Coordinates of C-alpha atoms and ligand atoms in Angstrom, one line a residue:
M167 CA -4.9 29.9 -23.1
K168 CA -3.7 33.4 -22.0
K169 CA -6.6 33.6 -19.6
L170 CA -5.4 30.2 -18.0
A171 CA -1.8 31.2 -17.8
F172 CA -3.0 34.2 -15.8
L173 CA -5.2 32.0 -13.7
A174 CA -2.4 29.8 -13.0
L175 CA -0.1 32.7 -11.8
A176 CA -3.0 33.7 -9.5
L177 CA -3.1 30.5 -7.7
P178 CA -0.9 30.2 -4.5
L179 CA 2.2 28.1 -5.1
T180 CA 2.8 26.2 -2.1
A181 CA 5.2 23.6 -3.2
T182 CA 8.7 23.3 -1.9
A183 CA 11.0 20.5 -2.2
V184 CA 9.4 17.6 -0.4
D185 CA 11.0 16.7 2.8
F186 CA 12.4 13.0 2.7
V187 CA 13.9 10.6 5.2
D188 CA 17.7 10.6 4.5
N189 CA 16.9 13.6 2.2
G190 CA 15.5 11.0 -0.2
T191 CA 18.8 9.6 -1.0
P192 CA 19.7 6.7 1.4
D193 CA 23.0 5.1 1.4
T194 CA 23.6 3.2 -2.0
A195 CA 24.9 0.0 -0.3
K196 CA 21.7 -0.2 1.9
V197 CA 19.6 0.4 -1.1
E198 CA 21.2 -2.4 -3.2
L199 CA 20.9 -4.8 -0.5
G200 CA 17.3 -3.8 0.1
K201 CA 16.5 -4.2 -3.4
L202 CA 17.9 -7.9 -3.3
L203 CA 16.0 -8.6 0.0
F204 CA 12.7 -7.1 -1.4
H205 CA 12.7 -9.6 -4.3
D206 CA 14.1 -12.7 -2.5
K207 CA 11.7 -15.4 -1.5
F208 CA 14.3 -16.4 1.1
L209 CA 12.5 -14.3 3.6
S210 CA 9.4 -16.4 3.6
G211 CA 8.9 -19.6 5.6
N212 CA 8.5 -21.8 2.6
K213 CA 10.7 -19.8 0.4
N214 CA 7.9 -19.2 -2.1
I215 CA 7.0 -15.6 -2.0
S216 CA 8.7 -12.3 -1.6
C217 CA 7.7 -8.7 -0.9
A218 CA 7.7 -8.2 -4.7
T219 CA 5.1 -10.8 -5.4
C220 CA 2.6 -8.4 -4.0
H221 CA 4.5 -5.2 -4.7
H222 CA 6.0 -5.7 -8.0
A223 CA 7.6 -3.2 -10.1
L224 CA 5.8 -4.5 -13.3
A225 CA 2.4 -3.9 -11.5
D226 CA 3.4 -0.4 -10.4
T227 CA 4.4 -1.7 -6.7
G228 CA 1.1 -3.6 -6.3
D229 CA -0.2 -7.0 -7.7
G230 CA -2.8 -5.8 -10.0
L231 CA -5.4 -7.9 -8.0
S232 CA -8.2 -6.6 -5.7
L233 CA -7.0 -9.0 -3.0
P234 CA -3.5 -10.5 -2.9
I235 CA -3.0 -14.2 -3.3
G236 CA -0.3 -14.7 -0.6
E237 CA 2.0 -17.7 0.4
G238 CA 1.2 -20.8 -1.5
G239 CA 0.1 -19.0 -4.7
V240 CA 1.5 -19.4 -8.2
G241 CA 2.4 -16.8 -10.8
L242 CA 2.7 -13.2 -10.7
G243 CA 0.3 -10.1 -11.0
V244 CA -3.1 -10.8 -12.5
T245 CA -2.2 -14.3 -13.6
R246 CA -1.4 -15.4 -10.1
D247 CA -3.5 -18.4 -8.9
T248 CA -4.1 -19.9 -5.6
G249 CA -2.0 -23.0 -6.4
S250 CA -2.5 -26.6 -5.9
K251 CA 0.6 -27.9 -4.6
K252 CA 1.3 -28.9 -1.0
H253 CA 1.6 -25.3 0.2
A254 CA -1.4 -24.0 -1.8
V255 CA -3.0 -20.9 0.0
H256 CA -5.2 -21.5 2.9
E257 CA -6.9 -18.0 3.0
R258 CA -7.2 -15.0 0.8
V259 CA -5.5 -11.8 2.1
P260 CA -8.4 -9.5 3.0
R261 CA -7.2 -6.1 1.9
N262 CA -5.7 -4.7 -1.1
A263 CA -2.0 -4.5 -1.4
P264 CA -1.3 -0.6 -1.5
P265 CA 1.3 1.0 -3.7
V266 CA 4.6 1.8 -2.2
F267 CA 5.2 5.3 -3.6
M268 CA 6.4 8.3 -1.8
L269 CA 6.7 6.5 1.8
G270 CA 9.9 8.3 2.3
S271 CA 8.2 11.6 2.7
T272 CA 8.4 12.9 6.4
E273 CA 4.7 13.5 6.0
V274 CA 4.0 9.9 6.4
T275 CA 3.1 9.2 9.9
H276 CA 0.7 6.2 9.5
I277 CA 1.0 3.0 7.6
F278 CA -1.4 0.4 6.5
H279 CA -5.1 1.0 5.6
D280 CA -6.0 1.1 9.4
G281 CA -2.8 3.0 10.3
R282 CA -1.7 0.2 12.8
V283 CA 1.9 1.4 12.4
E284 CA 2.3 4.9 13.6
A285 CA 5.1 7.2 14.4
A286 CA 4.9 7.9 18.3
E287 CA 7.6 10.0 20.1
G288 CA 7.9 8.9 23.5
F289 CA 7.8 5.2 22.8
P290 CA 11.2 3.3 23.2
S291 CA 11.2 2.3 19.5
G292 CA 9.6 5.6 18.3
F293 CA 6.6 3.8 17.0
I294 CA 3.3 2.1 17.8
S295 CA 2.9 -1.1 16.1
P296 CA 1.3 -4.7 16.4
A297 CA 4.5 -5.9 18.1
G298 CA 4.2 -3.5 21.0
Q299 CA 7.1 -3.6 23.3
D300 CA 8.8 -6.2 21.1
L301 CA 9.5 -3.9 18.3
P302 CA 13.3 -3.5 18.1
N303 CA 14.5 0.1 18.7
T304 CA 17.0 0.1 15.9
L305 CA 14.4 0.8 13.1
E306 CA 15.4 3.9 11.1
N307 CA 11.9 5.1 10.0
I308 CA 8.4 4.1 9.7
V309 CA 8.9 2.2 6.3
A310 CA 11.3 0.0 8.1
V311 CA 9.1 -0.6 10.9
Q312 CA 6.5 -1.8 8.3
A313 CA 8.9 -4.3 6.7
M314 CA 9.1 -6.2 10.0
F315 CA 5.6 -7.5 9.6
P316 CA 4.8 -9.2 6.3
V317 CA 7.2 -12.0 7.2
T318 CA 5.2 -12.7 10.6
S319 CA 1.9 -13.1 8.6
G320 CA 0.8 -16.7 7.9
A321 CA -1.1 -15.8 4.9
E322 CA 1.5 -13.4 3.5
M323 CA 5.0 -14.9 4.0
A324 CA 5.4 -17.1 7.0
G325 CA 3.3 -20.1 5.9
Q326 CA 0.8 -22.0 7.8
G327 CA 0.8 -24.1 11.0
S328 CA 3.6 -26.5 11.0
E329 CA 4.8 -26.1 7.4
N330 CA 8.2 -24.8 8.6
H331 CA 9.8 -23.3 11.7
I332 CA 8.9 -19.7 10.9
A333 CA 5.3 -20.5 10.4
K334 CA 5.1 -22.2 13.7
A335 CA 6.9 -19.3 15.5
A336 CA 4.4 -16.9 13.7
A337 CA 1.3 -19.1 14.6
E338 CA 2.5 -18.9 18.2
G339 CA 3.0 -15.2 18.1
N340 CA 6.7 -15.4 18.8
L341 CA 8.2 -12.7 16.7
A342 CA 11.1 -11.3 18.8
G343 CA 12.0 -14.1 21.4
P344 CA 14.4 -16.7 20.9
G345 CA 13.3 -19.0 18.2
G346 CA 11.0 -16.3 17.0
V347 CA 10.3 -15.2 13.4
W348 CA 12.8 -12.4 13.3
E349 CA 15.6 -14.5 14.9
L350 CA 15.0 -17.5 12.4
L351 CA 15.2 -15.1 9.4
A352 CA 18.4 -13.6 10.8
K353 CA 19.9 -17.0 11.0
R354 CA 19.0 -17.8 7.6
L355 CA 20.7 -14.5 6.3
Q356 CA 23.7 -15.2 8.6
A357 CA 24.2 -18.5 6.8
N358 CA 24.4 -17.0 3.4
D359 CA 27.9 -15.8 2.5
E360 CA 26.8 -13.3 -0.1
Y361 CA 24.3 -11.7 2.2
V362 CA 26.8 -11.4 5.0
D363 CA 29.3 -9.6 2.8
L364 CA 26.4 -7.3 1.7
F365 CA 25.3 -6.6 5.3
I366 CA 28.9 -5.8 6.4
G367 CA 29.2 -3.4 3.4
A368 CA 25.9 -1.7 4.2
F369 CA 25.9 -1.3 8.0
S370 CA 28.7 0.1 10.2
D371 CA 27.4 -2.0 13.2
V372 CA 27.7 -5.4 11.3
S373 CA 31.3 -6.7 11.2
S374 CA 30.5 -10.4 11.1
A375 CA 27.5 -12.7 10.3
G376 CA 26.5 -12.9 14.0
D377 CA 25.7 -9.3 14.0
I378 CA 22.9 -9.4 11.4
T379 CA 19.4 -9.0 12.8
Y380 CA 16.2 -8.9 10.8
A381 CA 15.9 -5.3 11.8
H382 CA 18.9 -4.6 9.6
A383 CA 17.1 -6.2 6.8
A384 CA 14.0 -4.1 7.3
N385 CA 16.2 -1.0 7.4
A386 CA 17.7 -2.1 4.0
I387 CA 14.4 -3.0 2.5
A388 CA 13.0 0.7 3.5
A389 CA 16.1 2.3 2.0
F390 CA 15.3 0.5 -1.3
E391 CA 11.5 1.4 -1.1
I392 CA 12.2 5.0 -0.3
D393 CA 14.8 5.5 -3.0
A394 CA 13.4 3.6 -5.9
W395 CA 9.7 4.7 -5.4
R396 CA 10.0 8.4 -4.6
A397 CA 7.4 9.9 -6.7
D398 CA 7.8 13.7 -6.8
N399 CA 8.8 14.3 -10.4
S400 CA 5.4 14.6 -12.0
P401 CA 3.9 17.4 -14.3
Y402 CA 2.2 18.6 -11.1
D403 CA 5.6 19.2 -9.5
D404 CA 7.0 20.9 -12.5
Y405 CA 4.0 23.2 -12.5
M406 CA 4.3 24.0 -8.9
A407 CA 7.9 24.8 -9.6
G408 CA 6.7 27.5 -12.0
N409 CA 6.5 25.8 -15.3
Y410 CA 2.8 26.6 -16.1
N411 CA 3.0 24.6 -19.3
A412 CA 3.6 21.4 -17.4
M413 CA 0.1 20.6 -16.9
S414 CA -2.7 20.5 -19.5
S415 CA -5.2 23.2 -19.2
D416 CA -7.9 20.5 -18.2
A417 CA -5.5 19.5 -15.3
I418 CA -5.1 23.0 -14.3
V419 CA -8.8 23.6 -14.0
G420 CA -9.0 20.0 -12.4
K421 CA -6.6 21.1 -9.7
A422 CA -8.7 24.1 -8.9
L423 CA -11.7 21.7 -8.6
F424 CA -9.8 19.2 -6.4
E425 CA -8.8 22.1 -4.1
G426 CA -12.2 24.0 -4.2
K427 CA -15.6 22.7 -5.4
A428 CA -15.0 19.0 -5.4
G429 CA -13.6 19.2 -1.9
C430 CA -10.8 16.5 -2.4
S431 CA -8.1 18.3 -0.7
N432 CA -10.2 18.3 2.6
C433 CA -8.6 14.9 3.0
H434 CA -6.1 14.4 0.2
N435 CA -3.7 17.3 1.1
G436 CA 0.0 18.1 1.6
E437 CA 2.8 16.8 -0.6
I438 CA 1.7 13.3 -0.3
F439 CA -2.1 14.2 -0.9
S440 CA -3.1 12.5 2.3
D441 CA -3.9 14.1 5.6
M442 CA -2.7 10.8 7.2
D443 CA -6.0 10.8 9.0
F444 CA -9.1 8.4 8.9
H445 CA -12.3 8.9 7.2
A446 CA -15.5 6.7 6.6
I447 CA -16.4 7.0 2.8
A448 CA -18.6 3.9 2.4
M449 CA -15.9 2.0 0.3
P450 CA -17.5 -1.3 -0.8
Q451 CA -16.3 -4.3 1.1
I452 CA -15.5 -7.5 -0.8
G453 CA -13.6 -10.6 -0.2
P454 CA -13.2 -12.7 3.1
G455 CA -13.1 -9.5 5.3
K456 CA -11.1 -9.2 8.6
G457 CA -13.6 -11.4 10.7
D458 CA -15.7 -8.4 11.8
G459 CA -19.6 -8.3 11.6
L460 CA -22.1 -10.9 11.8
G461 CA -20.9 -12.9 8.9
G462 CA -17.2 -12.3 9.7
R463 CA -16.8 -10.7 6.1
D464 CA -16.7 -7.1 7.4
D465 CA -13.8 -5.0 8.2
F466 CA -14.3 -2.3 10.9
G467 CA -11.1 -0.4 9.7
R468 CA -9.6 2.2 12.2
F469 CA -12.0 1.0 15.0
R470 CA -10.0 -2.3 15.0
E471 CA -7.1 -0.4 16.4
T472 CA -8.6 2.2 18.6
G473 CA -11.8 0.5 19.8
D474 CA -13.4 4.1 19.4
A475 CA -17.0 3.8 18.1
N476 CA -16.3 7.0 16.1
D477 CA -13.6 5.2 14.1
M478 CA -16.0 2.5 12.7
Y479 CA -15.5 1.9 9.0
K480 CA -12.6 4.6 8.9
F481 CA -9.7 3.9 6.6
R482 CA -6.5 6.0 6.3
T483 CA -6.7 8.5 3.4
P484 CA -4.6 6.9 0.6
I485 CA -1.5 8.8 -0.9
L486 CA -2.5 9.9 -4.5
R487 CA 0.9 10.1 -6.0
N488 CA 1.0 7.9 -9.1
V489 CA -2.7 7.1 -8.5
A490 CA -3.4 6.9 -12.2
L491 CA -1.0 3.9 -12.2
T492 CA -2.2 2.0 -9.2
A493 CA -5.5 0.2 -10.0
P494 CA -7.6 -1.4 -8.5
Y495 CA -8.7 1.0 -5.7
G496 CA -10.0 1.1 -2.2
H497 CA -9.1 -1.0 0.8
T498 CA -10.4 -4.0 -0.9
G499 CA -9.6 -3.1 -4.5
A500 CA -13.3 -3.0 -5.1
Y501 CA -13.0 -0.5 -8.0
D502 CA -11.1 -1.4 -11.1
T503 CA -10.8 2.1 -12.6
L504 CA -9.8 5.7 -11.3
E505 CA -13.1 7.0 -12.8
D506 CA -15.0 4.3 -10.9
V507 CA -13.5 5.3 -7.5
V508 CA -13.7 8.9 -7.9
R509 CA -17.4 8.6 -9.1
H510 CA -17.9 6.7 -5.7
H511 CA -16.7 9.9 -4.0
M512 CA -19.5 11.9 -5.6
A513 CA -22.0 10.2 -3.4
P514 CA -20.7 7.4 -1.5
Q515 CA -23.7 6.3 0.2
G516 CA -25.6 5.8 -3.1
A517 CA -22.6 4.1 -4.6
I518 CA -22.2 1.4 -2.1
R519 CA -25.7 0.4 -2.2
E520 CA -25.5 0.4 -6.0
Y521 CA -22.4 -1.8 -5.9
R522 CA -24.2 -4.2 -3.7
D523 CA -27.3 -4.3 -5.9
N524 CA -25.5 -4.6 -9.1
G525 CA -24.8 -8.2 -8.1
D526 CA -21.7 -8.6 -10.1
C527 CA -18.2 -7.6 -9.1
Y528 CA -16.1 -5.2 -10.9
T529 CA -12.9 -7.1 -10.3
K530 CA -11.3 -9.5 -12.7
P531 CA -11.6 -13.1 -11.3
V532 CA -8.4 -15.0 -11.2
M533 CA -7.5 -18.5 -12.4
P534 CA -9.9 -21.3 -11.6
S535 CA -7.5 -23.7 -9.8
R536 CA -9.1 -23.3 -6.3
S537 CA -12.3 -22.0 -7.2
D538 CA -13.5 -21.5 -3.5
L539 CA -10.6 -19.2 -2.8
D540 CA -10.3 -17.7 -6.3
A541 CA -13.9 -16.7 -6.1
Q542 CA -13.5 -14.8 -2.8
D543 CA -12.0 -12.1 -5.0
C544 CA -15.3 -11.5 -6.3
V545 CA -17.6 -11.9 -3.3
I546 CA -19.4 -8.8 -2.4
M547 CA -20.4 -8.6 1.3
D548 CA -24.0 -9.5 1.3
D549 CA -24.8 -8.9 4.8
W550 CA -27.2 -5.9 4.1
A551 CA -27.2 -4.6 7.6
S552 CA -23.4 -4.2 7.6
V553 CA -23.7 -2.7 4.3
E554 CA -26.2 -0.1 5.5
A555 CA -23.9 0.4 8.6
I556 CA -21.1 1.3 6.2
A557 CA -23.4 3.7 4.3
S558 CA -24.5 5.5 7.3
A559 CA -21.0 5.9 8.8
A560 CA -20.4 8.1 5.8
S561 CA -23.2 10.4 6.6
D562 CA -20.7 13.3 7.5
Y563 CA -19.4 13.1 4.1
T564 CA -20.6 16.0 1.9
P565 CA -21.5 14.7 -1.7
V566 CA -20.1 16.4 -4.6
S567 CA -21.8 17.4 -7.8
L568 CA -19.7 17.9 -11.0
N569 CA -20.7 18.2 -14.5
P570 CA -19.2 15.6 -17.0
T571 CA -16.7 18.2 -18.2
E572 CA -15.5 19.0 -14.6
F573 CA -15.3 15.3 -13.8
D574 CA -13.0 14.8 -16.7
Q575 CA -10.8 17.7 -15.7
L576 CA -10.5 16.2 -12.2
I577 CA -9.4 13.1 -13.5
A578 CA -6.9 14.9 -15.9
F579 CA -5.2 16.5 -12.6
L580 CA -5.0 13.0 -11.1
H581 CA -3.2 12.0 -14.1
A582 CA -0.8 14.9 -13.6
L583 CA 0.3 13.3 -10.3
T584 CA 2.2 10.7 -12.3
D585 CA 6.0 10.6 -11.7
K586 CA 7.6 10.7 -15.2
G587 CA 10.3 8.3 -14.0
D588 CA 7.8 5.7 -12.6
I589 CA 6.1 5.0 -15.8
D590 CA 9.0 2.4 -16.6
L591 CA 10.1 0.5 -13.3
R592 CA 11.9 -2.4 -15.1
S593 CA 15.2 -1.4 -13.6
D594 CA 14.0 -1.9 -10.0
V595 CA 14.0 -5.7 -10.5
P596 CA 17.3 -7.4 -9.9
R597 CA 18.5 -10.0 -12.2
S598 CA 19.1 -12.6 -9.5
V599 CA 19.1 -12.7 -5.8
P600 CA 21.7 -14.1 -3.3
S601 CA 19.7 -17.2 -2.2
G602 CA 19.6 -18.4 -5.7
L603 CA 15.8 -18.8 -5.6
T604 CA 13.9 -17.8 -8.8
L605 CA 12.4 -14.3 -9.3
A606 CA 9.5 -15.8 -11.1
E607 CA 6.2 -16.6 -9.4
Ligands
HEC17 C1 0.7 -11.5 0.2 C2 0.9 -10.1 -0.3 C3 1.9 -9.3 0.4 C4 3.3 -9.5 0.6 C5 4.1 -10.9 0.3 C6 3.8 -8.2 1.2 N1 2.8 -7.4 1.4 FE1 3.1 -5.3 1.7 N2 1.0 -5.4 1.8 C7 0.0 -6.2 1.5 C8 -1.2 -5.7 2.0 C9 -2.5 -6.5 1.9 C10 -1.1 -4.6 2.6 C11 -2.2 -3.7 3.4 C12 -2.4 -4.5 4.6 C13 -3.2 -3.5 5.6 O1 -3.5 -2.4 5.4 O2 -3.9 -4.2 6.6 C14 0.3 -4.2 2.5 C15 0.9 -3.0 3.0 C16 2.3 -2.6 2.7 C17 2.8 -1.4 3.0 C18 2.0 -0.2 3.4 C19 1.7 0.8 2.4 C20 1.0 2.0 3.0 O3 0.8 3.0 2.4 O4 0.5 1.9 4.2 C21 4.2 -1.4 2.6 C22 5.3 -0.5 2.6 C23 4.4 -2.9 2.2 N3 3.3 -3.4 2.3 C24 5.7 -3.3 2.0 C25 5.9 -4.7 2.0 C26 7.2 -5.3 2.1 C27 8.6 -4.6 2.4 C28 7.1 -6.6 2.1 C29 8.2 -7.8 2.4 C30 8.8 -7.8 3.6 C31 5.7 -6.9 1.8 N4 5.0 -5.7 1.8 C32 5.1 -8.3 1.6 C33 0.3 -7.4 0.8 C34 1.7 -8.0 0.8
HEC18 C1 -13.6 12.8 3.8 C2 -12.3 12.7 3.2 C3 -12.0 12.4 1.7 C4 -12.4 13.2 0.8 C5 -13.1 14.6 0.9 C6 -12.0 12.7 -0.4 N1 -11.4 11.4 -0.3 FE1 -10.6 10.1 -1.6 N2 -10.5 8.8 -0.1 C7 -10.6 9.0 1.1 C8 -10.5 7.8 2.0 C9 -10.5 7.5 3.4 C10 -10.2 6.9 0.8 C11 -9.9 5.3 1.2 C12 -11.2 4.6 1.7 C13 -11.0 3.1 1.6 O1 -10.3 2.4 1.1 O2 -11.8 2.5 2.4 C14 -10.1 7.4 -0.4 C15 -9.8 6.9 -1.6 C16 -9.5 7.6 -2.8 C17 -9.0 7.2 -3.9 C18 -8.5 5.6 -4.2 C19 -7.1 5.5 -3.9 C20 -6.5 4.2 -3.7 O3 -5.2 4.1 -3.7 O4 -7.3 3.2 -3.5 C21 -8.9 8.1 -4.9 C22 -8.5 8.1 -6.2 C23 -9.5 9.3 -4.3 N3 -9.8 8.9 -3.0 C24 -9.7 10.5 -4.9 C25 -10.4 11.5 -4.3 C26 -10.9 12.7 -4.9 C27 -10.7 12.9 -6.5 C28 -11.6 13.4 -4.1 C29 -12.6 14.6 -4.5 C30 -13.7 14.4 -5.3 C31 -11.6 12.7 -2.8 N4 -10.9 11.7 -3.1 C32 -12.0 13.2 -1.7 C33 -10.9 10.1 1.7 C34 -11.4 11.3 1.2

């Protein structure tokens, strides 16, 4: 024990307070409004899904599924199914819903698995995003920029084809124009008296219903996410602040492995444990895919954004704050446990081949109401040429060799990144929302 304490003292202590947008404490009125909007199905075309459906406090800001069941599904978390009603889901969402922890850190420069939302000085809005020039220039931070998009996606929130006006505008690609998705949603909010009062209380540039834009809603949602799901109160943070008893001796050795022999901090570094860069590590591909490759079941990752062949199969290094809470893992949620995804990192090329050859999926299949779509959760991409291409894209990755004790110590360190306040997130769910819609489902 003595020896370990000495070792700990000898390690460089680099932690300072993490830098946060709004110093990590956005305006309370905005946070409270954002909490309601985040949980209100009012923001979806068919009023049947909210942000919280896929990022729920009770599923540690995810949905517990490998691949989300979007608009039209029924139920919450791992019991959600693809629905059988009029608006049953048409397609499975092709990527895992990532956690929403620590996004208020000023180190966050890229959002989404492929980084398609990006902070960019010199652009009128300050950001690069799928909306291009249409992005309003009143968005306060990168988290607010992200919140502009789920409502424009047919599979996530807008609904399909001609099911409703918002779905129609989304299908036509009309986001910012007259009659576009964002204007239609603003009108909905303007017509709800309770929301109008809350927007007036939260924003100095809103003095009557007509002033409300969807960008205001996005700013409020971001304030809530940043405030509620800040995650820098972990044993690791206590340790870095000089409390050497805060982490177990296993976690202390695990930290040294993470930063040394295991090479993890080559990519997972900084206060958010991500370099915000893109790497090919041969993560298995399951589900319907993004339409890439021969069978359309592939996902070319960062290449989809840059068109640069060097970016094939690269994905953004995930933030590891609270990672012990946020299973399943990988951009399609292919791994059920933290141990499995870390084991993948030991030898990614072998791991993806083994995953394919196993024939059975690690993920929990969901309810059988629409078996064709439910089953997609479990379909491993069987186009072997693509699997080999993913494997070879990871050829720059240096395999890691750890003995079983070291492996456990590395896992113990990852557990030390769990914020003590985030173990119970029940208070982040409101009791009701201004639209009067139910919070369940
Ligand atoms: C149908 C499920 C679904 C719904 C509803 C949904 N999301 Fe997501 N969310 C996802 C998926 C899937 C991704 C990853 C997409 C990608 O990377 O291509 C994501 C990504 C994100 C991210 C990026 C996290 C990161 O680290 O890059 C944030 C933040 C987020 N969503 C917040 C929201 C907000 C706010 C709403 C409501 C306005 C919302 N989501 C609605 C599924 C959903
Ligand atoms: C070359 C860069 C790189 C190195 C080195 C690296 N990782 Fe990763 N890691 C990534 C990328 C990129 C992903 C996401 C890949 C994807 O989803 O396709 C990832 C995913 C993860 C995940 C899953 C997180 C989630 O939310 O899905 C964990 C856990 C993880 N890494 C831990 C580690 C550990 C522990 C080490 C050291 C053994 C390590 N990583 C080394 C780049 C790296």
